[in-house]
Amino acid sequence: MTKDTDDYQRPPAEVRFADELTRLREEDTGPRPPGWALSLTAARRFIVGDPAAGVTRKFVGDTSLIDRALVTLATSRGLMLVGEPGTAKSLLSELIAAAVSGTSTLTIQGGAATTEDQIKFSWNYALLVAEGPSTRSLVPAPLLDGMAEGKIVRFEEITRCPLEVQDALLSPLSDRVLAIPELSGRDAMVFARDGFNVIATANTRDRGVNEMSAALKRRFNFETVFPIADFATELELVEAEAARLLERSGVGVAPRRDVLEVLVTTFRELRNATTEEGRSMDRLSAVMSTAEAVSVAHAVGVRGWFLRGEAGGAADIVECLAGTAAKDSPDDLTRLRRYLEQQAPRREGEQWKALHAARHLLPG
C-alpha cells in the first residue's frame, strides 16, 4: 500500500495486493481472454494462492468454484454468486474483478432505493439546462464505465433492488450495448468492449425479497458459495483475519488461540444446530457466519486490549455475542443462554468454564 492509502480502513483488493498482481502480470505467459489483465490460471493463483510464488491465499472455499466462475466470465454470460450471508461472496467478486480487470471499484450496491441512474448513467442538470444533452453533461455510472472501458462490474445484493431496476441489465448482458436516447449519432450507443462482464451477488435468505425475472436469470450462470465445512480451516481463517483487523485497530497483542477455538466452535454449533458430539440443539435465526465470527473475534480483542490491556477472553465473547444474537429475534438470546447453560459445561478447558460462568452477562 502507498502512503496515501495507509489510513484506509479497507483498501480495495487491487491496492492491498498490488505487489502480487504486478508480479503475476509480469510472469504470466498463459493465454488471456480478450480484455483480461491476467490469464485464467494466473487469476486463479491470485485468488487461491501460490506459496511458491509468494502469492497469499485470499479465498477459503471450493477451488473448482473459482475455475467455473472464471470460465463463466470469459464467456458472454454474467456470474451470479448466491449463498448464505457471510460466506465471502462479496470478497470473491472483489478478488475476481481485481484479477480480471485490475480494478474492483466499479460497484453497484443494491437496495430498495437503488435507481437506474445509479446503475447506468445520470446527468449534470446544470450543464443539461445550459447546453442540452451532451457527453459533457453525462454522468456515467458503473455499468456505463465498465462497458466503455472493458471492465468487470460488480452488482452487490441484486435481489434487494426492485424488479424493474434489475432488468436494466438485460440489454447490456444480452446485446452488450447500452442506449442513451438523449444523445444522437455515435454517442447514442455505448458498445461493450472486450473484458466487460457483470458479477452479481445475492443472499439465499433474501431471495424472494425481489425475485429476479426469468429473462435476467437466463443471462447469468449461478454459483453457490457454501460455508466453510472444515473446523480447522475456519479457525485458521478467523485467526488470520482477526489478527489483521486487530493490528489495524491498534491492538498490541494477537488473539488467543484457545479463545478463538471456543468462539469458532460456538458459532459452528449455533449455525448447524448440532454439537460436535451430534446432539441436536436450537438453531438461532441470526446469521452465525464466518464473517460474523471474525467480527466478534475483532470485538473481543478490542475489548480486552483497550479496557484491560490484554487479549480478551471468554467473558468478552459472551458480551459480544449478545449483539450478534439479538439482531433478528429476541428469542435468540434465550437460545444462546440455553447453549451457555447446557453445552458449555460439557466441554473441558479454562475458556469453556469461563464462557459458562459469564452467561449472566447476557441481557434480559
CSV table of N, CA and C in Angstrom, one decimal, residues 270-357:
chain,number,residue,atom,x,y,z
A,270,LEU,N,-24.0,-23.3,16.8
A,270,LEU,CA,-25.2,-22.5,16.7
A,270,LEU,C,-25.7,-22.4,15.3
A,271,ARG,N,-24.8,-22.4,14.3
A,271,ARG,CA,-25.1,-22.3,12.9
A,271,ARG,C,-25.8,-23.6,12.4
A,272,ASN,N,-25.2,-24.7,12.9
A,272,ASN,CA,-25.7,-26.0,12.4
A,272,ASN,C,-26.8,-26.7,13.2
A,273,ALA,N,-27.0,-26.1,14.4
A,273,ALA,CA,-28.0,-26.6,15.4
A,273,ALA,C,-27.6,-28.0,15.8
A,274,THR,N,-26.3,-28.3,15.8
A,274,THR,CA,-25.8,-29.6,16.2
A,274,THR,C,-24.5,-29.5,16.9
A,275,THR,N,-24.3,-30.2,18.0
A,275,THR,CA,-23.0,-30.1,18.7
A,275,THR,C,-22.0,-31.0,18.0
A,276,GLU,N,-20.7,-30.9,18.4
A,276,GLU,CA,-19.7,-31.7,17.8
A,276,GLU,C,-19.9,-33.2,18.1
A,277,GLU,N,-20.6,-33.5,19.2
A,277,GLU,CA,-20.9,-34.9,19.5
A,277,GLU,C,-22.2,-35.4,18.8
A,278,GLY,N,-22.9,-34.5,18.1
A,278,GLY,CA,-24.0,-35.0,17.3
A,278,GLY,C,-25.4,-34.7,18.0
A,279,ARG,N,-25.3,-34.0,19.2
A,279,ARG,CA,-26.6,-33.7,19.9
A,279,ARG,C,-27.3,-32.5,19.2
A,280,SER,N,-28.6,-32.7,19.0
A,280,SER,CA,-29.4,-31.6,18.4
A,280,SER,C,-29.6,-30.5,19.4
A,281,MET,N,-29.7,-29.3,18.9
A,281,MET,CA,-30.0,-28.1,19.7
A,281,MET,C,-30.7,-27.1,18.9
A,282,ASP,N,-31.1,-26.0,19.6
A,282,ASP,CA,-31.9,-24.9,19.0
A,282,ASP,C,-31.0,-24.2,18.0
A,283,ARG,N,-31.6,-23.9,16.8
A,283,ARG,CA,-30.9,-23.1,15.8
A,283,ARG,C,-31.2,-21.6,16.0
A,284,LEU,N,-30.3,-20.7,16.0
A,284,LEU,CA,-30.5,-19.3,16.0
A,284,LEU,C,-31.0,-18.8,14.7
A,285,SER,N,-31.9,-17.9,14.7
A,285,SER,CA,-32.4,-17.3,13.4
A,285,SER,C,-31.4,-16.3,12.9
A,286,ALA,N,-30.5,-15.7,13.8
A,286,ALA,CA,-29.4,-14.8,13.4
A,286,ALA,C,-28.4,-15.6,12.5
A,287,VAL,N,-27.7,-14.9,11.7
A,287,VAL,CA,-26.7,-15.5,10.8
A,287,VAL,C,-25.4,-15.6,11.6
A,288,MET,N,-25.0,-16.9,11.9
A,288,MET,CA,-23.8,-17.2,12.6
A,288,MET,C,-22.7,-17.6,11.6
A,289,SER,N,-22.3,-16.6,10.8
A,289,SER,CA,-21.4,-16.9,9.7
A,289,SER,C,-20.0,-16.8,10.1
A,290,THR,N,-19.1,-17.2,9.2
A,290,THR,CA,-17.6,-17.0,9.5
A,290,THR,C,-17.3,-15.5,9.6
A,291,ALA,N,-18.0,-14.7,8.7
A,291,ALA,CA,-17.7,-13.2,8.8
A,291,ALA,C,-18.1,-12.7,10.1
A,292,GLU,N,-19.3,-13.1,10.6
A,292,GLU,CA,-19.7,-12.7,12.0
A,292,GLU,C,-18.7,-13.1,13.0
A,293,ALA,N,-18.2,-14.4,12.9
A,293,ALA,CA,-17.2,-14.8,13.9
A,293,ALA,C,-15.9,-14.0,13.9
A,294,VAL,N,-15.5,-13.5,12.7
A,294,VAL,CA,-14.3,-12.6,12.6
A,294,VAL,C,-14.7,-11.3,13.3
A,295,SER,N,-15.9,-10.8,13.1
A,295,SER,CA,-16.3,-9.5,13.7
A,295,SER,C,-16.3,-9.7,15.2
A,296,VAL,N,-16.8,-10.8,15.7
A,296,VAL,CA,-16.8,-11.0,17.2
A,296,VAL,C,-15.4,-11.1,17.7
A,297,ALA,N,-14.6,-11.9,17.0
A,297,ALA,CA,-13.2,-12.0,17.5
A,297,ALA,C,-12.5,-10.7,17.5
A,298,HIS,N,-12.7,-9.8,16.5
A,298,HIS,CA,-12.2,-8.5,16.5
A,298,HIS,C,-12.7,-7.7,17.7
A,299,ALA,N,-14.0,-7.8,18.0
A,299,ALA,CA,-14.5,-7.0,19.1
A,299,ALA,C,-14.0,-7.5,20.4
A,300,VAL,N,-13.8,-8.8,20.6
A,300,VAL,CA,-13.2,-9.4,21.8
A,300,VAL,C,-11.8,-8.9,22.0
A,301,GLY,N,-11.0,-8.8,21.0
A,301,GLY,CA,-9.6,-8.3,21.1
A,301,GLY,C,-9.6,-6.8,21.5
A,302,VAL,N,-10.5,-6.1,20.9
A,302,VAL,CA,-10.6,-4.6,21.2
A,302,VAL,C,-11.0,-4.4,22.6
A,303,ARG,N,-12.0,-5.1,23.1
A,303,ARG,CA,-12.5,-5.0,24.5
A,303,ARG,C,-11.4,-5.3,25.4
A,304,GLY,N,-10.7,-6.5,25.2
A,304,GLY,CA,-9.7,-6.9,26.1
A,304,GLY,C,-8.5,-5.9,26.2
A,305,TRP,N,-8.1,-5.4,25.0
A,305,TRP,CA,-6.9,-4.5,25.0
A,305,TRP,C,-7.2,-3.1,25.5
A,306,PHE,N,-8.3,-2.5,25.0
A,306,PHE,CA,-8.5,-1.1,25.4
A,306,PHE,C,-9.2,-0.9,26.8
A,307,LEU,N,-9.8,-2.0,27.3
A,307,LEU,CA,-10.4,-1.9,28.6
A,307,LEU,C,-9.5,-2.5,29.7
A,308,ARG,N,-8.7,-3.5,29.3
A,308,ARG,CA,-7.9,-4.2,30.4
A,308,ARG,C,-6.4,-4.4,30.0
A,309,GLY,N,-6.0,-4.0,28.8
A,309,GLY,CA,-4.6,-4.2,28.4
A,309,GLY,C,-4.3,-5.7,28.1
A,310,GLU,N,-5.2,-6.5,27.7
A,310,GLU,CA,-4.9,-7.9,27.5
A,310,GLU,C,-5.7,-8.4,26.2
A,311,ALA,N,-5.5,-9.6,25.9
A,311,ALA,CA,-6.0,-10.1,24.6
A,311,ALA,C,-7.5,-10.3,24.5
A,312,GLY,N,-8.2,-10.4,25.7
A,312,GLY,CA,-9.6,-10.7,25.7
A,312,GLY,C,-9.9,-12.2,25.9
A,313,GLY,N,-11.0,-12.5,26.6
A,313,GLY,CA,-11.3,-13.9,26.9
A,313,GLY,C,-12.7,-14.3,26.7
A,314,ALA,N,-13.1,-15.4,27.3
A,314,ALA,CA,-14.4,-16.0,27.1
A,314,ALA,C,-15.5,-15.0,27.5
A,315,ALA,N,-15.3,-14.3,28.6
A,315,ALA,CA,-16.4,-13.4,29.1
A,315,ALA,C,-16.6,-12.3,28.0
A,316,ASP,N,-15.6,-11.9,27.3
A,316,ASP,CA,-15.8,-10.9,26.3
A,316,ASP,C,-16.6,-11.5,25.1
A,317,ILE,N,-16.4,-12.8,24.9
A,317,ILE,CA,-17.2,-13.5,23.8
A,317,ILE,C,-18.7,-13.4,24.1
A,318,VAL,N,-19.0,-13.6,25.4
A,318,VAL,CA,-20.5,-13.5,25.7
A,318,VAL,C,-21.0,-12.1,25.5
A,319,GLU,N,-20.2,-11.1,26.0
A,319,GLU,CA,-20.7,-9.7,25.8
A,319,GLU,C,-20.9,-9.4,24.3
A,320,CYS,N,-19.9,-9.9,23.5
A,320,CYS,CA,-20.0,-9.5,22.1
A,320,CYS,C,-21.0,-10.4,21.3
A,321,LEU,N,-21.2,-11.6,21.8
A,321,LEU,CA,-22.2,-12.4,21.1
A,321,LEU,C,-23.7,-11.9,21.3
A,322,ALA,N,-23.9,-11.2,22.4
A,322,ALA,CA,-25.2,-10.7,22.7
A,322,ALA,C,-25.7,-9.8,21.5
A,323,GLY,N,-24.8,-8.9,21.0
A,323,GLY,CA,-25.2,-8.1,19.9
A,323,GLY,C,-25.4,-8.8,18.6
A,324,THR,N,-24.7,-9.9,18.4
A,324,THR,CA,-24.8,-10.7,17.2
A,324,THR,C,-26.1,-11.5,17.2
A,325,ALA,N,-26.4,-12.1,18.4
A,325,ALA,CA,-27.6,-13.0,18.5
A,325,ALA,C,-28.9,-12.3,18.6
A,326,ALA,N,-28.9,-11.0,18.9
A,326,ALA,CA,-30.2,-10.3,19.1
A,326,ALA,C,-30.6,-9.5,17.9
A,327,LYS,N,-30.0,-9.8,16.8
A,327,LYS,CA,-30.4,-9.0,15.6
A,327,LYS,C,-31.7,-9.2,15.0
A,328,ASP,N,-32.1,-10.5,14.9
A,328,ASP,CA,-33.3,-10.9,14.2
A,328,ASP,C,-34.5,-11.2,15.1
A,329,SER,N,-34.2,-11.8,16.3
A,329,SER,CA,-35.3,-12.3,17.1
A,329,SER,C,-34.9,-12.2,18.6
A,330,PRO,N,-35.8,-11.7,19.5
A,330,PRO,CA,-35.4,-11.7,20.9
A,330,PRO,C,-35.3,-13.1,21.5
A,331,ASP,N,-35.9,-14.1,20.8
A,331,ASP,CA,-35.8,-15.5,21.3
A,331,ASP,C,-34.4,-16.0,21.1
A,332,ASP,N,-33.6,-15.4,20.2
A,332,ASP,CA,-32.2,-15.9,20.0
A,332,ASP,C,-31.4,-15.7,21.3
A,333,LEU,N,-31.7,-14.7,22.1
A,333,LEU,CA,-30.9,-14.5,23.3
A,333,LEU,C,-31.3,-15.7,24.3
A,334,THR,N,-32.5,-16.1,24.3
A,334,THR,CA,-32.9,-17.2,25.1
A,334,THR,C,-32.2,-18.5,24.7
A,335,ARG,N,-32.1,-18.7,23.4
A,335,ARG,CA,-31.4,-19.9,22.8
A,335,ARG,C,-30.0,-19.8,23.1
A,336,LEU,N,-29.4,-18.7,23.0
A,336,LEU,CA,-28.0,-18.5,23.3
A,336,LEU,C,-27.7,-18.8,24.8
A,337,ARG,N,-28.6,-18.3,25.7
A,337,ARG,CA,-28.4,-18.6,27.1
A,337,ARG,C,-28.5,-20.1,27.4
A,338,ARG,N,-29.4,-20.7,26.7
A,338,ARG,CA,-29.6,-22.2,26.9
A,338,ARG,C,-28.3,-22.9,26.5
A,339,TYR,N,-27.7,-22.4,25.4
A,339,TYR,CA,-26.5,-23.1,24.9
A,339,TYR,C,-25.4,-22.9,26.0
A,340,LEU,N,-25.2,-21.7,26.5
A,340,LEU,CA,-24.2,-21.5,27.5
A,340,LEU,C,-24.4,-22.3,28.8
A,341,GLU,N,-25.7,-22.5,29.1
A,341,GLU,CA,-26.0,-23.2,30.3
A,341,GLU,C,-25.9,-24.8,30.1
A,342,GLN,N,-26.2,-25.3,29.0
A,342,GLN,CA,-26.3,-26.7,28.8
A,342,GLN,C,-25.1,-27.3,28.1
A,343,GLN,N,-24.5,-26.6,27.1
A,343,GLN,CA,-23.5,-27.1,26.3
A,343,GLN,C,-22.1,-26.8,26.8
A,344,ALA,N,-21.9,-25.5,27.2
A,344,ALA,CA,-20.6,-25.1,27.7
A,344,ALA,C,-20.0,-26.0,28.8
A,345,PRO,N,-20.9,-26.3,29.8
A,345,PRO,CA,-20.3,-27.1,30.9
A,345,PRO,C,-19.9,-28.5,30.5
A,346,ARG,N,-20.3,-29.0,29.4
A,346,ARG,CA,-19.9,-30.3,28.9
A,346,ARG,C,-18.4,-30.4,28.4
A,347,ARG,N,-17.9,-29.2,28.1
A,347,ARG,CA,-16.6,-29.1,27.5
A,347,ARG,C,-15.5,-28.9,28.5
A,348,GLU,N,-14.3,-29.4,28.2
A,348,GLU,CA,-13.1,-29.2,29.0
A,348,GLU,C,-12.3,-28.0,28.6
A,349,GLY,N,-11.7,-27.4,29.6
A,349,GLY,CA,-10.9,-26.2,29.3
A,349,GLY,C,-11.3,-25.0,30.0
A,350,GLU,N,-10.3,-24.2,30.3
A,350,GLU,CA,-10.5,-23.0,31.1
A,350,GLU,C,-11.4,-22.0,30.5
A,351,GLN,N,-11.3,-21.9,29.1
A,351,GLN,CA,-12.2,-20.9,28.5
A,351,GLN,C,-13.6,-21.3,28.4
A,352,TRP,N,-13.9,-22.6,28.3
A,352,TRP,CA,-15.3,-23.1,28.3
A,352,TRP,C,-15.9,-22.9,29.7
A,353,LYS,N,-15.1,-23.1,30.7
A,353,LYS,CA,-15.6,-22.8,32.1
A,353,LYS,C,-15.9,-21.3,32.2
A,354,ALA,N,-15.0,-20.5,31.7
A,354,ALA,CA,-15.3,-19.0,31.8
A,354,ALA,C,-16.5,-18.6,30.9
A,355,LEU,N,-16.7,-19.3,29.8
A,355,LEU,CA,-17.8,-19.0,29.0
A,355,LEU,C,-19.1,-19.3,29.7
A,356,HIS,N,-19.1,-20.4,30.4
A,356,HIS,CA,-20.3,-20.8,31.2
A,356,HIS,C,-20.6,-19.9,32.3
A,357,ALA,N,-19.5,-19.5,33.0
A,357,ALA,CA,-19.6,-18.6,34.1
A,357,ALA,C,-20.1,-17.2,33.7
